[in-house]
Amino acid sequence: MLKSLWSGSVGASLDTEPASGEWERDLSWLGELGLGNFAWGDSGSNLYVEITFREQTIEVALGFWVKPVDDGWVVSGPSTLW
């Protein structure tokens, strides 16, 4: 998930191809991510969250599923949608 967020934010803003594993070496970029809008999918079981980077919505969407379990509900995922 972190690699997808990095690719859609920092990686997309680079002028050159990033080095392999660059996203792991310096995690300070995480401080520039923010949460945008939230929306439920058509089925009502998928939650979509917009992620912003430097106040712009980035081109990656992470989908989460809310599932019932014996003790209540859990959030699972994310799936990465491009």
PDB file of C-alpha atoms in Angstrom:
ATOM      1  CA  MET A   1       0.000   0.000   0.000  1.00  0.00           C
ATOM      2  CA  LEU A   2       2.763   2.467   0.873  1.00  0.00           C
ATOM      3  CA  LYS A   3       4.521   1.825  -2.434  1.00  0.00           C
ATOM      4  CA  SER A   4       1.278   2.585  -4.313  1.00  0.00           C
ATOM      5  CA  LEU A   5       0.815   5.823  -2.370  1.00  0.00           C
ATOM      6  CA  TRP A   6       4.413   6.836  -3.037  1.00  0.00           C
ATOM      7  CA  SER A   7       4.114   6.039  -6.762  1.00  0.00           C
ATOM      8  CA  GLY A   8       0.913   8.070  -7.079  1.00  0.00           C
ATOM      9  CA  SER A   9       2.295  11.048  -5.170  1.00  0.00           C
ATOM     10  CA  VAL A  10       6.065  11.560  -4.970  1.00  0.00           C
ATOM     11  CA  GLY A  11       6.936   9.176  -7.812  1.00  0.00           C
ATOM     12  CA  ALA A  12       4.469  10.851 -10.168  1.00  0.00           C
ATOM     13  CA  SER A  13       6.005  14.270  -9.476  1.00  0.00           C
ATOM     14  CA  LEU A  14       9.593  13.238 -10.299  1.00  0.00           C
ATOM     15  CA  ASP A  15      11.185  14.237 -13.600  1.00  0.00           C
ATOM     16  CA  THR A  16      13.313  11.088 -13.686  1.00  0.00           C
ATOM     17  CA  GLU A  17      12.710   7.399 -13.034  1.00  0.00           C
ATOM     18  CA  PRO A  18      13.059   6.748  -9.276  1.00  0.00           C
ATOM     19  CA  ALA A  19      15.626   4.296  -7.968  1.00  0.00           C
ATOM     20  CA  SER A  20      14.340   0.892  -6.918  1.00  0.00           C
ATOM     21  CA  GLY A  21      13.058   0.977  -3.334  1.00  0.00           C
ATOM     22  CA  GLU A  22      13.458   4.746  -3.065  1.00  0.00           C
ATOM     23  CA  TRP A  23      10.063   5.055  -1.396  1.00  0.00           C
ATOM     24  CA  GLU A  24      11.323   3.001   1.572  1.00  0.00           C
ATOM     25  CA  ARG A  25      14.497   4.934   2.362  1.00  0.00           C
ATOM     26  CA  ASP A  26      12.951   8.229   3.416  1.00  0.00           C
ATOM     27  CA  LEU A  27       9.386   8.127   4.708  1.00  0.00           C
ATOM     28  CA  SER A  28       9.135  11.892   5.306  1.00  0.00           C
ATOM     29  CA  TRP A  29       6.816  12.121   2.255  1.00  0.00           C
ATOM     30  CA  LEU A  30       4.077  10.504   4.364  1.00  0.00           C
ATOM     31  CA  GLY A  31       3.751  13.810   6.241  1.00  0.00           C
ATOM     32  CA  GLU A  32       2.596  15.478   3.015  1.00  0.00           C
ATOM     33  CA  LEU A  33      -0.311  13.080   2.454  1.00  0.00           C
ATOM     34  CA  GLY A  34      -3.784  14.074   3.538  1.00  0.00           C
ATOM     35  CA  LEU A  35      -7.271  12.672   3.445  1.00  0.00           C
ATOM     36  CA  GLY A  36      -9.743  14.021   0.929  1.00  0.00           C
ATOM     37  CA  ASN A  37     -13.323  12.902   0.418  1.00  0.00           C
ATOM     38  CA  PHE A  38     -14.794   9.599   1.546  1.00  0.00           C
ATOM     39  CA  ALA A  39     -17.443   7.734  -0.445  1.00  0.00           C
ATOM     40  CA  TRP A  40     -19.259   4.441  -0.130  1.00  0.00           C
ATOM     41  CA  GLY A  41     -19.327   2.178  -3.208  1.00  0.00           C
ATOM     42  CA  ASP A  42     -22.596   1.279  -4.911  1.00  0.00           C
ATOM     43  CA  SER A  43     -22.916  -1.961  -2.924  1.00  0.00           C
ATOM     44  CA  GLY A  44     -22.538  -0.142   0.391  1.00  0.00           C
ATOM     45  CA  SER A  45     -19.698  -2.447   1.434  1.00  0.00           C
ATOM     46  CA  ASN A  46     -16.778  -0.597  -0.174  1.00  0.00           C
ATOM     47  CA  LEU A  47     -15.328   2.607   1.219  1.00  0.00           C
ATOM     48  CA  TYR A  48     -13.282   4.830  -1.071  1.00  0.00           C
ATOM     49  CA  VAL A  49     -10.929   7.443   0.330  1.00  0.00           C
ATOM     50  CA  GLU A  50      -9.315  10.226  -1.680  1.00  0.00           C
ATOM     51  CA  ILE A  51      -5.681  10.847  -0.778  1.00  0.00           C
ATOM     52  CA  THR A  52      -4.117  14.261  -1.346  1.00  0.00           C
ATOM     53  CA  PHE A  53      -0.448  15.123  -1.836  1.00  0.00           C
ATOM     54  CA  ARG A  54       0.525  18.767  -1.517  1.00  0.00           C
ATOM     55  CA  GLU A  55      -3.182  19.639  -1.563  1.00  0.00           C
ATOM     56  CA  GLN A  56      -3.883  17.883  -4.881  1.00  0.00           C
ATOM     57  CA  THR A  57      -5.803  14.624  -5.183  1.00  0.00           C
ATOM     58  CA  ILE A  58      -3.386  11.962  -6.370  1.00  0.00           C
ATOM     59  CA  GLU A  59      -4.133   9.405  -9.062  1.00  0.00           C
ATOM     60  CA  VAL A  60      -4.526   6.400  -6.811  1.00  0.00           C
ATOM     61  CA  ALA A  61      -7.623   5.227  -5.008  1.00  0.00           C
ATOM     62  CA  LEU A  62      -7.586   2.749  -2.164  1.00  0.00           C
ATOM     63  CA  GLY A  63     -10.703   0.670  -1.647  1.00  0.00           C
ATOM     64  CA  PHE A  64     -11.592  -0.822   1.720  1.00  0.00           C
ATOM     65  CA  TRP A  65     -14.212  -3.407   2.566  1.00  0.00           C
ATOM     66  CA  VAL A  66     -16.294  -3.330   5.719  1.00  0.00           C
ATOM     67  CA  LYS A  67     -17.069  -6.913   6.684  1.00  0.00           C
ATOM     68  CA  PRO A  68     -19.166  -8.371   9.484  1.00  0.00           C
ATOM     69  CA  VAL A  69     -17.421 -10.775  11.860  1.00  0.00           C
ATOM     70  CA  ASP A  70     -18.554 -12.595  14.985  1.00  0.00           C
ATOM     71  CA  ASP A  71     -17.472  -9.712  17.244  1.00  0.00           C
ATOM     72  CA  GLY A  72     -18.824  -6.856  15.088  1.00  0.00           C
ATOM     73  CA  TRP A  73     -17.218  -5.327  11.989  1.00  0.00           C
ATOM     74  CA  VAL A  74     -13.713  -5.111  10.511  1.00  0.00           C
ATOM     75  CA  VAL A  75     -12.224  -2.976   7.786  1.00  0.00           C
ATOM     76  CA  SER A  76     -10.079  -4.941   5.345  1.00  0.00           C
ATOM     77  CA  GLY A  77      -8.069  -4.040   2.308  1.00  0.00           C
ATOM     78  CA  PRO A  78      -6.962  -1.893   0.778  1.00  0.00           C
ATOM     79  CA  SER A  79      -7.212  -2.730  -2.859  1.00  0.00           C
ATOM     80  CA  THR A  80      -5.399  -0.363  -5.150  1.00  0.00           C
ATOM     81  CA  LEU A  81      -7.297   1.038  -8.104  1.00  0.00           C
ATOM     82  CA  TRP A  82      -5.517   2.930 -10.878  1.00  0.00           C
TER      83      TRP A  82
END
